[in-house]
Each structure stands twice: as structure tokens, then as C-alpha cells.
Amino acid sequence: MVVESSLGEVAIEANLKQFLLVLSVSLSVATLPQIFSWFRHIPYTLLLVIVGLGLALVDVRLVNLSPGLILSIFLPPLLFEAAWNLQWSKLKRDLLPICLFAIVGVLISIAGVTFGLHQLAGLSLTTALLVGASLSATDPVSVTALFRELGVGKRLSVLMEGESLFNDGVAVVAFGFLVAFSLGTGELAVQPILLQFLQVVGIGVGVGCLIGFGISYLTQRFDLPLVEQSLTLVSAYGTYLITEDLGGSGVIGVVTTGLILGNFGSRIGMNPRTRIIVSEFWEFLSFFVNSIVFLLIGDQIRFAILGENLGTIAITVGAMIMTRAIAIYGLSFVSNRVAQSDISTPDQTILWWGGLRGSVSIALALSMPVVLPEREEIIATVFGVVLFTLLVQGLTIQPLLKILNLLGDQSLRQRYSEALARQTALQRVMQYLEKIETRPGIDPEFYRYQTVLVQGELTSLQTELDQLLDEHPNLQNFVMSQVRSELQAVEAETYAEFVRAGQLNQELSPFLQQPAEGEDK
């Protein structure tokens, strides 16, 4: 018994050392763009993959990446953070194209990759289906982070993130069906698949709703930011584990919970200050988890095995890109005709080329049963394709945005925000100067000098703001969006004050949260 305890302690210590090593390397990579300006042109997650590849090239393996580690530990917080920040009002507007991309698009992707591998690469039908299912889930983390940095339109980010959130669940469910079929324990027929799909999705949505709404109403009873922050963390992992135990899709359950808490629970059960604290916590957690996952993806590459399967990888990449184009352009055409979605051709092109594959594909490939005869070839193919999408597509998305004239005005917005913040601060300085004008001991000449100095700077800042708005009329939408957010915050804080004073039992639904015309798309 003592020996077992000692062995357990040694294992824990070894794992802790591995974890700290991975974290140290990840954080070191995070500092590279600050030291070498050239690295700022590469999205942080892709930089982690490249560093991981460098470690793999010299055969330095930081840790063994298991599917359970990704699906049970890493995936829930990544899904929850994305769903928490996805506004329902924007998601609802594009729900039809997102559902088409996430459901029909997954089926098109599986069918196209399966056909290419079966006909051109000579893989068996079951093996080709498993590769297609593994690669049907998109992971646009790098792309959407780049969107925010470059100020690309919000609607494009919503389309990409919404599709990714939903198709993760569909891909995991489809993969489970195909694994059962390959092992001879499942039937590849439309009716049983459809019934099981509805059951798995229904359990996921049901558990997600129960936990999401339950925590939403629970947090109305108290105002404890750290407790509410902890509840969101527990809800992310709890929803995933409970849903999986009940036979549902943990991915869909977590997405449902995140959407409810982010769009409903945080509005009725959290005051604005608490919501900011929780949002910042999830931003940190997402950065933390992504730092580990993307570094380990690169570090797990086995170059010798990739070299042996280059032909299969090339066919898979070609089939995947072609079927992605068919899905995006074809389904966008349907959505534009049926629901007047008005998804432009440049936006469709970015959706097509930005459909990267990542951690979910890796986890699904690694989770295949060892009894499958072509398991190693499947894993090598999936790793190779993921590597191609991250490095080739991920690193070329910014030039493509520039060619399609989709780059935003983030630098202008930042310049305007800085000037506005400085103006607000100096206006408060002027108000304070007026209060202390008659304070004993203040030299009139000193007071006059400070007043003239501040007034001169205020005049200069006002001129700069006016000039920015005159030269860049598109900033007007940004200004209105800022004012709208400020109004919503004032309204929500007022409701919270009434609740704290005992004059309301629960906060009212914000009247100003409805999107207005002219809001950024």
C-alpha cells in the first residue's frame, strides 16, 4: 500500500512537471511578438503550432496528447467561452445559414472526403468515412482572433463561430455512429441514425437548458462575483459530464448552457460589474487552454509517419477544400434565396478558406479503437490535414482579407477611442480645477496656467475627433455602437440598484438590448 502511494506521488509530480513545462513554453511564445515585431503578423495560436512543430522536429515531446484530455478537460471551457460571448440577437439573425453549414455542411464534408479517399486513395469505405467524420468539425479560433485584431465585420465572426459551435456537436455525433458501424455494433441506415441523432441532440439541449436556466435564476438571489464566476466553470464541466453520462452530446449541452448564461443569465442574474469579471475570467481561461492545445498539436506530429502518408493527406486536403467550397457557396445560395441572408461572395470566400480544422479533429482521430486495422493511417492523415489548414490556410487568411477588401478599421477605432478617453479624463480634470479654485494656498498664476494648459489640450482633442469623423464617416457606426453599449450598461445598473434595494424581486429585461438599425454587421 505504501509502495502504491509512493508511485502515485511520483506520477503526480511527473505530470505536474510536464504541465509546468508546457505552460512555460506557451507563455514564452506569447512574449515573442512583443520582442520581435515580425511575429505580430502571425496569429498567436498558429505561432504555438509552429513552435510545437520545431520541438517535434528535434524529437522533444512535452506530453502525450490523449483524446480524453482534449474532449473532457480542454473542450468544455473552449466551447463555453465561445458560446458565452456569442450574442443571441446576432446568432438568431443568421440561424438558418449557420444550421445549414453545421448540419448539411458536415454531411457534404463527410461524403466528399469519403468519396475522394475511397475512389482515389483506395481506402476502405469504413476508414474513409471515419477520416471524413474526424475532419468535418471546423475550429476557426485562429481566424476569429485575427478578425478581432483586424476589425473585420462582426457578422463574419458570428457566422464562423456559430457554425463551429454547432458543427462540433454534429461531427462528434456522426463520428460516434460511424465508429459503431465500423465495429459492427451499429446499423448504417437512415431511420435508426435519425432517431439516435434526435435523441443525442435532444438530451444535450435538455440538460443544457436545465442547467443554464437553473443557474441563471440561482444567481439572482445573491451578488457574489467569485461564486457566480465559479458557478459558470462548474456548469461548463458539469453539463458536459452529465450529458455524456445520460447518452447525449456533451458538446451540444455545453454550447446550450453557454448561450443561455451569456445571453440570459448574465442579464437577469448578474450586475454589469460581475458580468465583466466573469467575462474576463473566461477570456483568460480560453487563452490558457488554447495556449496548451495548439502547442501540443504541433508537438504531437510524427514526421516519419506523415511522410509515409503524404499521398493520402494530399487527396484528403483536396477533397476537403472542394467539398467545403461546395457546401459554403451552395448553402449560402440557398440561404440567400430562402431567407434573404445576403451573405456576400467575399464573405463566402472567407468562410470557405477559413474553415480550419483543429483540436476536435485531433481528439476524434486519437479516440478511435485500437482494434481498427488502419487506425495509424487515419491518425496520420488527420494530423497532416489539420497541420495544412492551420499553417497554409491560417497564415494566408489575412492577405485574402486584404484582397477581398474585408479588413476593418480597427486602428482608426483605437485612435478614436484613445482620443475620446483622453478628452473625458481632461474634462474631469477641468471640473476638479473649478472645485479647488478658491482653495487656500493655491497660487492664482499656477491655477491659471493649469487651466489654460488643459483647455488647450481639450480644444486640440476635439479638433482631432471632429477631423476623424469627417475623414472617416464609417466611424459613425462605431460611435453609435459605443453609446448604445453605455446606455445599456446604465439601464442594467439601474435595475440592479432597484433589486439590491429590495424594490424589485428580479431585474427587468433590458429594453435597450434590441439591435438598432445601423449596427455593425
CSV table of N, CA and C in Angstrom, one decimal, residues 234-372:
chain,number,residue,atom,x,y,z
A,234,VAL,N,-18.2,25.5,-13.1
A,234,VAL,CA,-18.8,24.2,-12.7
A,234,VAL,C,-19.9,23.8,-13.8
A,235,SER,N,-20.6,24.8,-14.3
A,235,SER,CA,-21.7,24.5,-15.3
A,235,SER,C,-21.1,24.0,-16.6
A,236,ALA,N,-19.9,24.5,-17.0
A,236,ALA,CA,-19.3,24.1,-18.2
A,236,ALA,C,-18.9,22.6,-18.1
A,237,TYR,N,-18.2,22.2,-17.1
A,237,TYR,CA,-17.8,20.8,-17.0
A,237,TYR,C,-18.9,19.9,-16.5
A,238,GLY,N,-19.8,20.4,-15.6
A,238,GLY,CA,-20.9,19.6,-15.2
A,238,GLY,C,-21.8,19.2,-16.3
A,239,THR,N,-22.2,20.2,-17.1
A,239,THR,CA,-23.1,19.9,-18.3
A,239,THR,C,-22.5,18.9,-19.2
A,240,TYR,N,-21.2,19.0,-19.5
A,240,TYR,CA,-20.5,18.1,-20.4
A,240,TYR,C,-20.6,16.6,-19.8
A,241,LEU,N,-20.2,16.5,-18.6
A,241,LEU,CA,-20.1,15.2,-17.9
A,241,LEU,C,-21.5,14.5,-17.8
A,242,ILE,N,-22.5,15.3,-17.3
A,242,ILE,CA,-23.8,14.8,-17.1
A,242,ILE,C,-24.5,14.4,-18.4
A,243,THR,N,-24.3,15.2,-19.4
A,243,THR,CA,-24.9,14.9,-20.7
A,243,THR,C,-24.3,13.7,-21.3
A,244,GLU,N,-23.0,13.5,-21.2
A,244,GLU,CA,-22.3,12.3,-21.7
A,244,GLU,C,-22.8,11.1,-21.0
A,245,ASP,N,-22.9,11.2,-19.7
A,245,ASP,CA,-23.4,10.0,-18.9
A,245,ASP,C,-24.8,9.6,-19.2
A,246,LEU,N,-25.6,10.6,-19.6
A,246,LEU,CA,-27.0,10.3,-20.0
A,246,LEU,C,-27.2,9.9,-21.4
A,247,GLY,N,-26.1,9.8,-22.2
A,247,GLY,CA,-26.1,9.3,-23.6
A,247,GLY,C,-26.4,10.4,-24.6
A,248,GLY,N,-26.2,11.7,-24.2
A,248,GLY,CA,-26.4,12.8,-25.1
A,248,GLY,C,-25.1,13.4,-25.5
A,249,SER,N,-25.1,14.5,-26.3
A,249,SER,CA,-23.9,15.1,-26.8
A,249,SER,C,-23.5,16.2,-25.8
A,250,GLY,N,-22.3,15.9,-25.1
A,250,GLY,CA,-21.8,16.9,-24.2
A,250,GLY,C,-21.5,18.2,-24.8
A,251,VAL,N,-21.0,18.2,-26.1
A,251,VAL,CA,-20.7,19.4,-26.8
A,251,VAL,C,-21.9,20.3,-27.0
A,252,ILE,N,-23.0,19.7,-27.4
A,252,ILE,CA,-24.3,20.5,-27.6
A,252,ILE,C,-24.8,21.0,-26.3
A,253,GLY,N,-24.6,20.2,-25.2
A,253,GLY,CA,-25.1,20.6,-23.9
A,253,GLY,C,-24.3,21.8,-23.4
A,254,VAL,N,-23.0,21.8,-23.6
A,254,VAL,CA,-22.2,22.9,-23.1
A,254,VAL,C,-22.5,24.2,-23.9
A,255,VAL,N,-22.6,24.0,-25.2
A,255,VAL,CA,-23.0,25.2,-26.1
A,255,VAL,C,-24.3,25.8,-25.7
A,256,THR,N,-25.3,24.9,-25.4
A,256,THR,CA,-26.6,25.4,-24.9
A,256,THR,C,-26.5,26.2,-23.6
A,257,THR,N,-25.8,25.6,-22.7
A,257,THR,CA,-25.6,26.3,-21.4
A,257,THR,C,-24.9,27.6,-21.5
A,258,GLY,N,-23.8,27.6,-22.3
A,258,GLY,CA,-23.1,28.9,-22.5
A,258,GLY,C,-24.0,30.0,-23.2
A,259,LEU,N,-24.8,29.6,-24.2
A,259,LEU,CA,-25.6,30.6,-24.8
A,259,LEU,C,-26.6,31.1,-23.8
A,260,ILE,N,-27.2,30.3,-23.0
A,260,ILE,CA,-28.3,30.7,-22.1
A,260,ILE,C,-27.6,31.6,-21.0
A,261,LEU,N,-26.5,31.2,-20.4
A,261,LEU,CA,-25.9,32.0,-19.4
A,261,LEU,C,-25.3,33.3,-19.9
A,262,GLY,N,-24.8,33.3,-21.1
A,262,GLY,CA,-24.2,34.5,-21.7
A,262,GLY,C,-25.2,35.5,-22.1
A,263,ASN,N,-26.4,35.0,-22.6
A,263,ASN,CA,-27.4,36.0,-23.1
A,263,ASN,C,-28.6,36.2,-22.2
A,264,PHE,N,-28.8,35.3,-21.3
A,264,PHE,CA,-30.0,35.4,-20.4
A,264,PHE,C,-29.5,35.5,-18.9
A,265,GLY,N,-28.8,34.5,-18.5
A,265,GLY,CA,-28.4,34.5,-17.1
A,265,GLY,C,-27.6,35.7,-16.6
A,266,SER,N,-26.6,36.1,-17.5
A,266,SER,CA,-25.8,37.3,-17.1
A,266,SER,C,-26.6,38.6,-17.1
A,267,ARG,N,-27.7,38.6,-17.8
A,267,ARG,CA,-28.5,39.8,-17.9
A,267,ARG,C,-29.5,39.9,-16.7
A,268,ILE,N,-30.1,38.8,-16.3
A,268,ILE,CA,-31.0,38.9,-15.2
A,268,ILE,C,-30.4,38.6,-13.8
A,269,GLY,N,-29.3,37.8,-13.8
A,269,GLY,CA,-28.8,37.4,-12.5
A,269,GLY,C,-27.4,38.0,-12.1
A,270,MET,N,-26.8,38.8,-13.0
A,270,MET,CA,-25.5,39.4,-12.7
A,270,MET,C,-25.6,40.9,-12.9
A,271,ASN,N,-25.0,41.7,-12.0
A,271,ASN,CA,-24.9,43.1,-12.3
A,271,ASN,C,-23.8,43.3,-13.3
A,272,PRO,N,-23.7,44.5,-14.0
A,272,PRO,CA,-22.7,44.7,-15.0
A,272,PRO,C,-21.3,44.4,-14.5
A,273,ARG,N,-21.0,44.8,-13.3
A,273,ARG,CA,-19.6,44.6,-12.8
A,273,ARG,C,-19.3,43.1,-12.7
A,274,THR,N,-20.2,42.3,-12.2
A,274,THR,CA,-20.0,40.9,-12.2
A,274,THR,C,-19.8,40.2,-13.5
A,275,ARG,N,-20.7,40.7,-14.5
A,275,ARG,CA,-20.6,40.2,-15.8
A,275,ARG,C,-19.2,40.4,-16.4
A,276,ILE,N,-18.6,41.6,-16.2
A,276,ILE,CA,-17.3,41.9,-16.7
A,276,ILE,C,-16.2,41.0,-16.0
A,277,ILE,N,-16.4,40.8,-14.7
A,277,ILE,CA,-15.4,39.9,-14.0
A,277,ILE,C,-15.5,38.5,-14.6
A,278,VAL,N,-16.7,38.0,-14.8
A,278,VAL,CA,-16.9,36.6,-15.4
A,278,VAL,C,-16.3,36.5,-16.8
A,279,SER,N,-16.6,37.6,-17.6
A,279,SER,CA,-16.2,37.6,-19.0
A,279,SER,C,-14.6,37.6,-19.1
A,280,GLU,N,-14.0,38.4,-18.2
A,280,GLU,CA,-12.5,38.4,-18.2
A,280,GLU,C,-12.0,37.1,-17.7
A,281,PHE,N,-12.6,36.4,-16.8
A,281,PHE,CA,-12.2,35.1,-16.3
A,281,PHE,C,-12.2,34.1,-17.5
A,282,TRP,N,-13.3,34.1,-18.3
A,282,TRP,CA,-13.4,33.2,-19.4
A,282,TRP,C,-12.4,33.5,-20.5
A,283,GLU,N,-12.2,34.8,-20.7
A,283,GLU,CA,-11.2,35.2,-21.7
A,283,GLU,C,-9.8,34.7,-21.3
A,284,PHE,N,-9.4,34.8,-20.0
A,284,PHE,CA,-8.2,34.2,-19.5
A,284,PHE,C,-8.1,32.7,-19.7
A,285,LEU,N,-9.2,32.0,-19.3
A,285,LEU,CA,-9.3,30.6,-19.4
A,285,LEU,C,-9.1,30.1,-20.9
A,286,SER,N,-9.8,30.8,-21.8
A,286,SER,CA,-9.7,30.4,-23.2
A,286,SER,C,-8.3,30.6,-23.7
A,287,PHE,N,-7.6,31.7,-23.3
A,287,PHE,CA,-6.2,31.9,-23.7
A,287,PHE,C,-5.3,30.8,-23.1
A,288,PHE,N,-5.6,30.5,-21.9
A,288,PHE,CA,-4.8,29.5,-21.2
A,288,PHE,C,-4.9,28.1,-21.9
A,289,VAL,N,-6.1,27.7,-22.1
A,289,VAL,CA,-6.4,26.4,-22.7
A,289,VAL,C,-5.9,26.3,-24.2
A,290,ASN,N,-6.2,27.3,-25.0
A,290,ASN,CA,-5.7,27.4,-26.3
A,290,ASN,C,-4.2,27.3,-26.4
A,291,SER,N,-3.5,28.0,-25.4
A,291,SER,CA,-2.1,28.0,-25.4
A,291,SER,C,-1.5,26.6,-25.3
A,292,ILE,N,-2.1,25.8,-24.5
A,292,ILE,CA,-1.7,24.4,-24.3
A,292,ILE,C,-2.0,23.5,-25.5
A,293,VAL,N,-3.3,23.6,-26.0
A,293,VAL,CA,-3.8,22.7,-27.0
A,293,VAL,C,-3.0,22.9,-28.3
A,294,PHE,N,-2.8,24.1,-28.8
A,294,PHE,CA,-2.2,24.4,-30.1
A,294,PHE,C,-0.7,24.1,-30.0
A,295,LEU,N,-0.1,24.3,-28.9
A,295,LEU,CA,1.3,23.9,-28.8
A,295,LEU,C,1.5,22.4,-28.8
A,296,LEU,N,0.6,21.6,-28.2
A,296,LEU,CA,0.6,20.2,-28.2
A,296,LEU,C,0.3,19.6,-29.5
A,297,ILE,N,-0.6,20.2,-30.3
A,297,ILE,CA,-0.9,19.8,-31.6
A,297,ILE,C,0.3,19.7,-32.5
A,298,GLY,N,1.1,20.8,-32.5
A,298,GLY,CA,2.3,20.8,-33.2
A,298,GLY,C,3.3,19.8,-32.7
A,299,ASP,N,3.4,19.6,-31.4
A,299,ASP,CA,4.4,18.8,-30.7
A,299,ASP,C,4.1,17.3,-30.9
A,300,GLN,N,2.8,16.9,-31.3
A,300,GLN,CA,2.5,15.5,-31.4
A,300,GLN,C,2.8,15.0,-32.8
A,301,ILE,N,3.2,15.9,-33.8
A,301,ILE,CA,3.4,15.5,-35.1
A,301,ILE,C,4.5,14.4,-35.2
A,302,ARG,N,4.3,13.4,-36.0
A,302,ARG,CA,5.3,12.4,-36.3
A,302,ARG,C,5.7,12.5,-37.7
A,303,PHE,N,6.8,13.1,-38.0
A,303,PHE,CA,7.1,13.5,-39.4
A,303,PHE,C,7.4,12.2,-40.3
A,304,ALA,N,7.9,11.2,-39.7
A,304,ALA,CA,8.1,9.9,-40.5
A,304,ALA,C,6.8,9.3,-40.9
A,305,ILE,N,5.8,9.3,-40.0
A,305,ILE,CA,4.5,8.7,-40.4
A,305,ILE,C,3.8,9.6,-41.4
A,306,LEU,N,4.0,10.9,-41.2
A,306,LEU,CA,3.4,11.9,-42.2
A,306,LEU,C,3.9,11.6,-43.6
A,307,GLY,N,5.2,11.4,-43.7
A,307,GLY,CA,5.9,11.2,-45.0
A,307,GLY,C,5.4,10.0,-45.6
A,308,GLU,N,5.1,8.9,-44.9
A,308,GLU,CA,4.6,7.7,-45.4
A,308,GLU,C,3.1,7.8,-46.0
A,309,ASN,N,2.4,8.9,-45.5
A,309,ASN,CA,1.0,9.0,-45.9
A,309,ASN,C,0.8,10.3,-46.7
A,310,LEU,N,1.8,10.9,-47.3
A,310,LEU,CA,1.7,12.2,-48.0
A,310,LEU,C,0.6,12.1,-49.1
A,311,GLY,N,0.6,11.0,-49.8
A,311,GLY,CA,-0.4,10.9,-50.9
A,311,GLY,C,-1.8,10.9,-50.4
A,312,THR,N,-2.1,10.2,-49.4
A,312,THR,CA,-3.4,10.2,-48.8
A,312,THR,C,-3.8,11.5,-48.2
A,313,ILE,N,-2.8,12.2,-47.6
A,313,ILE,CA,-3.1,13.5,-47.0
A,313,ILE,C,-3.4,14.5,-48.1
A,314,ALA,N,-2.6,14.4,-49.2
A,314,ALA,CA,-2.9,15.4,-50.3
A,314,ALA,C,-4.3,15.2,-50.9
A,315,ILE,N,-4.7,13.9,-51.1
A,315,ILE,CA,-6.0,13.7,-51.6
A,315,ILE,C,-7.1,14.2,-50.6
A,316,THR,N,-6.9,13.9,-49.4
A,316,THR,CA,-7.8,14.4,-48.3
A,316,THR,C,-7.9,15.9,-48.3
A,317,VAL,N,-6.8,16.6,-48.4
A,317,VAL,CA,-6.8,18.1,-48.4
A,317,VAL,C,-7.6,18.6,-49.6
A,318,GLY,N,-7.3,18.0,-50.8
A,318,GLY,CA,-8.0,18.4,-52.0
A,318,GLY,C,-9.5,18.2,-51.9
A,319,ALA,N,-9.9,17.0,-51.4
A,319,ALA,CA,-11.3,16.7,-51.3
A,319,ALA,C,-12.0,17.6,-50.3
A,320,MET,N,-11.3,17.8,-49.2
A,320,MET,CA,-11.9,18.7,-48.1
A,320,MET,C,-12.1,20.1,-48.6
A,321,ILE,N,-11.1,20.7,-49.3
A,321,ILE,CA,-11.3,22.0,-49.8
A,321,ILE,C,-12.4,22.1,-50.8
A,322,MET,N,-12.5,21.2,-51.7
A,322,MET,CA,-13.5,21.2,-52.7
A,322,MET,C,-14.9,21.0,-52.1
A,323,THR,N,-15.1,20.1,-51.2
A,323,THR,CA,-16.4,19.9,-50.6
A,323,THR,C,-16.8,21.1,-49.7
A,324,ARG,N,-15.7,21.7,-49.1
A,324,ARG,CA,-16.0,22.9,-48.3
A,324,ARG,C,-16.5,24.0,-49.2
A,325,ALA,N,-16.0,24.2,-50.4
A,325,ALA,CA,-16.4,25.2,-51.3
A,325,ALA,C,-17.9,24.9,-51.8
A,326,ILE,N,-18.1,23.6,-52.1
A,326,ILE,CA,-19.5,23.2,-52.5
A,326,ILE,C,-20.5,23.6,-51.4
A,327,ALA,N,-20.1,23.2,-50.1
A,327,ALA,CA,-21.0,23.4,-49.0
A,327,ALA,C,-21.3,24.9,-48.8
A,328,ILE,N,-20.2,25.7,-48.7
A,328,ILE,CA,-20.3,27.1,-48.4
A,328,ILE,C,-21.1,27.9,-49.5
A,329,TYR,N,-20.6,27.8,-50.7
A,329,TYR,CA,-21.2,28.6,-51.8
A,329,TYR,C,-22.6,28.0,-52.1
A,330,GLY,N,-22.8,26.7,-52.1
A,330,GLY,CA,-24.1,26.2,-52.4
A,330,GLY,C,-25.1,26.5,-51.3
A,331,LEU,N,-24.8,26.3,-50.1
A,331,LEU,CA,-25.7,26.5,-49.0
A,331,LEU,C,-26.0,28.0,-48.8
A,332,SER,N,-24.9,28.8,-49.0
A,332,SER,CA,-25.1,30.3,-49.0
A,332,SER,C,-26.2,30.7,-50.0
A,333,PHE,N,-26.1,30.1,-51.2
A,333,PHE,CA,-27.0,30.5,-52.3
A,333,PHE,C,-28.4,30.1,-51.8
A,334,VAL,N,-28.6,28.9,-51.2
A,334,VAL,CA,-29.9,28.5,-50.7
A,334,VAL,C,-30.4,29.5,-49.7
A,335,SER,N,-29.5,29.8,-48.7
A,335,SER,CA,-29.9,30.7,-47.6
A,335,SER,C,-30.3,32.1,-48.1
A,336,ASN,N,-29.5,32.6,-49.1
A,336,ASN,CA,-29.8,33.9,-49.7
A,336,ASN,C,-31.1,33.9,-50.4
A,337,ARG,N,-31.5,32.8,-51.0
A,337,ARG,CA,-32.7,32.8,-51.8
A,337,ARG,C,-33.9,32.6,-50.8
A,338,VAL,N,-33.8,31.7,-49.8
A,338,VAL,CA,-34.9,31.4,-49.0
A,338,VAL,C,-35.1,32.4,-47.9
A,339,ALA,N,-34.0,32.8,-47.2
A,339,ALA,CA,-34.2,33.7,-46.0
A,339,ALA,C,-33.6,35.1,-46.3
A,340,GLN,N,-33.2,35.4,-47.5
A,340,GLN,CA,-32.6,36.7,-47.8
A,340,GLN,C,-31.5,37.0,-46.8
A,341,SER,N,-30.6,36.0,-46.6
A,341,SER,CA,-29.5,36.2,-45.7
A,341,SER,C,-28.4,37.2,-46.1
A,342,ASP,N,-28.3,37.4,-47.5
A,342,ASP,CA,-27.4,38.4,-48.0
A,342,ASP,C,-26.0,38.2,-47.6
A,343,ILE,N,-25.5,37.0,-47.7
A,343,ILE,CA,-24.1,36.7,-47.4
A,343,ILE,C,-23.4,36.9,-48.7
A,344,SER,N,-22.5,37.9,-48.7
A,344,SER,CA,-21.8,38.3,-49.9
A,344,SER,C,-20.8,37.3,-50.4
A,345,THR,N,-20.4,37.4,-51.6
A,345,THR,CA,-19.4,36.4,-52.2
A,345,THR,C,-18.1,36.5,-51.4
A,346,PRO,N,-17.6,37.8,-51.2
A,346,PRO,CA,-16.3,37.8,-50.4
A,346,PRO,C,-16.4,37.2,-49.0
A,347,ASP,N,-17.6,37.4,-48.3
A,347,ASP,CA,-17.8,36.7,-47.0
A,347,ASP,C,-17.8,35.2,-47.2
A,348,GLN,N,-18.5,34.7,-48.2
A,348,GLN,CA,-18.5,33.3,-48.5
A,348,GLN,C,-17.1,32.7,-48.7
A,349,THR,N,-16.3,33.5,-49.4
A,349,THR,CA,-14.9,33.1,-49.7
A,349,THR,C,-14.1,32.9,-48.4
A,350,ILE,N,-14.3,33.9,-47.5
A,350,ILE,CA,-13.5,33.8,-46.2
A,350,ILE,C,-14.1,32.6,-45.4
A,351,LEU,N,-15.4,32.4,-45.4
A,351,LEU,CA,-16.0,31.2,-44.7
A,351,LEU,C,-15.4,29.9,-45.3
A,352,TRP,N,-15.2,29.9,-46.6
A,352,TRP,CA,-14.7,28.7,-47.2
A,352,TRP,C,-13.2,28.4,-46.8
A,353,TRP,N,-12.4,29.4,-47.0
A,353,TRP,CA,-11.0,29.3,-46.8
A,353,TRP,C,-10.6,29.3,-45.3
A,354,GLY,N,-11.5,29.9,-44.5
A,354,GLY,CA,-11.2,30.0,-43.0
A,354,GLY,C,-11.8,28.8,-42.3
A,355,GLY,N,-12.2,27.8,-42.9
A,355,GLY,CA,-12.7,26.6,-42.2
A,355,GLY,C,-11.6,25.7,-41.8
A,356,LEU,N,-10.8,26.1,-40.8
A,356,LEU,CA,-9.7,25.4,-40.3
A,356,LEU,C,-10.1,24.2,-39.5
A,357,ARG,N,-9.3,23.2,-39.4
A,357,ARG,CA,-9.5,22.0,-38.5
A,357,ARG,C,-8.5,22.1,-37.4
A,358,GLY,N,-8.9,21.6,-36.2
A,358,GLY,CA,-8.1,21.7,-35.0
A,358,GLY,C,-8.2,20.7,-34.0
A,359,SER,N,-8.4,21.1,-32.8
A,359,SER,CA,-8.4,20.2,-31.6
A,359,SER,C,-9.4,19.1,-31.6
A,360,VAL,N,-10.6,19.4,-32.1
A,360,VAL,CA,-11.7,18.4,-32.1
A,360,VAL,C,-11.4,17.3,-33.1
A,361,SER,N,-10.9,17.6,-34.3
A,361,SER,CA,-10.5,16.6,-35.2
A,361,SER,C,-9.4,15.7,-34.7
A,362,ILE,N,-8.4,16.3,-34.0
A,362,ILE,CA,-7.3,15.5,-33.4
A,362,ILE,C,-7.8,14.6,-32.4
A,363,ALA,N,-8.7,15.1,-31.5
A,363,ALA,CA,-9.3,14.2,-30.4
A,363,ALA,C,-10.1,13.1,-31.0
A,364,LEU,N,-10.9,13.3,-32.0
A,364,LEU,CA,-11.7,12.3,-32.6
A,364,LEU,C,-10.8,11.2,-33.2
A,365,ALA,N,-9.8,11.6,-33.9
A,365,ALA,CA,-8.9,10.6,-34.6
A,365,ALA,C,-8.2,9.8,-33.5
A,366,LEU,N,-7.7,10.4,-32.4
A,366,LEU,CA,-7.0,9.7,-31.4
A,366,LEU,C,-7.9,8.7,-30.6
A,367,SER,N,-9.2,9.0,-30.6
A,367,SER,CA,-10.1,8.2,-29.8
A,367,SER,C,-10.6,7.0,-30.5
A,368,MET,N,-10.1,6.7,-31.7
A,368,MET,CA,-10.5,5.5,-32.5
A,368,MET,C,-10.1,4.3,-31.8
A,369,PRO,N,-10.9,3.2,-31.7
A,369,PRO,CA,-10.5,2.0,-31.1
A,369,PRO,C,-9.2,1.4,-31.7
A,370,VAL,N,-8.4,0.8,-30.8
A,370,VAL,CA,-7.1,0.3,-31.3
A,370,VAL,C,-7.3,-1.0,-32.2
A,371,VAL,N,-8.5,-1.6,-32.2
A,371,VAL,CA,-8.7,-2.8,-32.9
A,371,VAL,C,-8.9,-2.5,-34.4
A,372,LEU,N,-9.1,-1.2,-34.8
A,372,LEU,CA,-9.3,-0.9,-36.2
A,372,LEU,C,-7.9,-1.0,-36.9
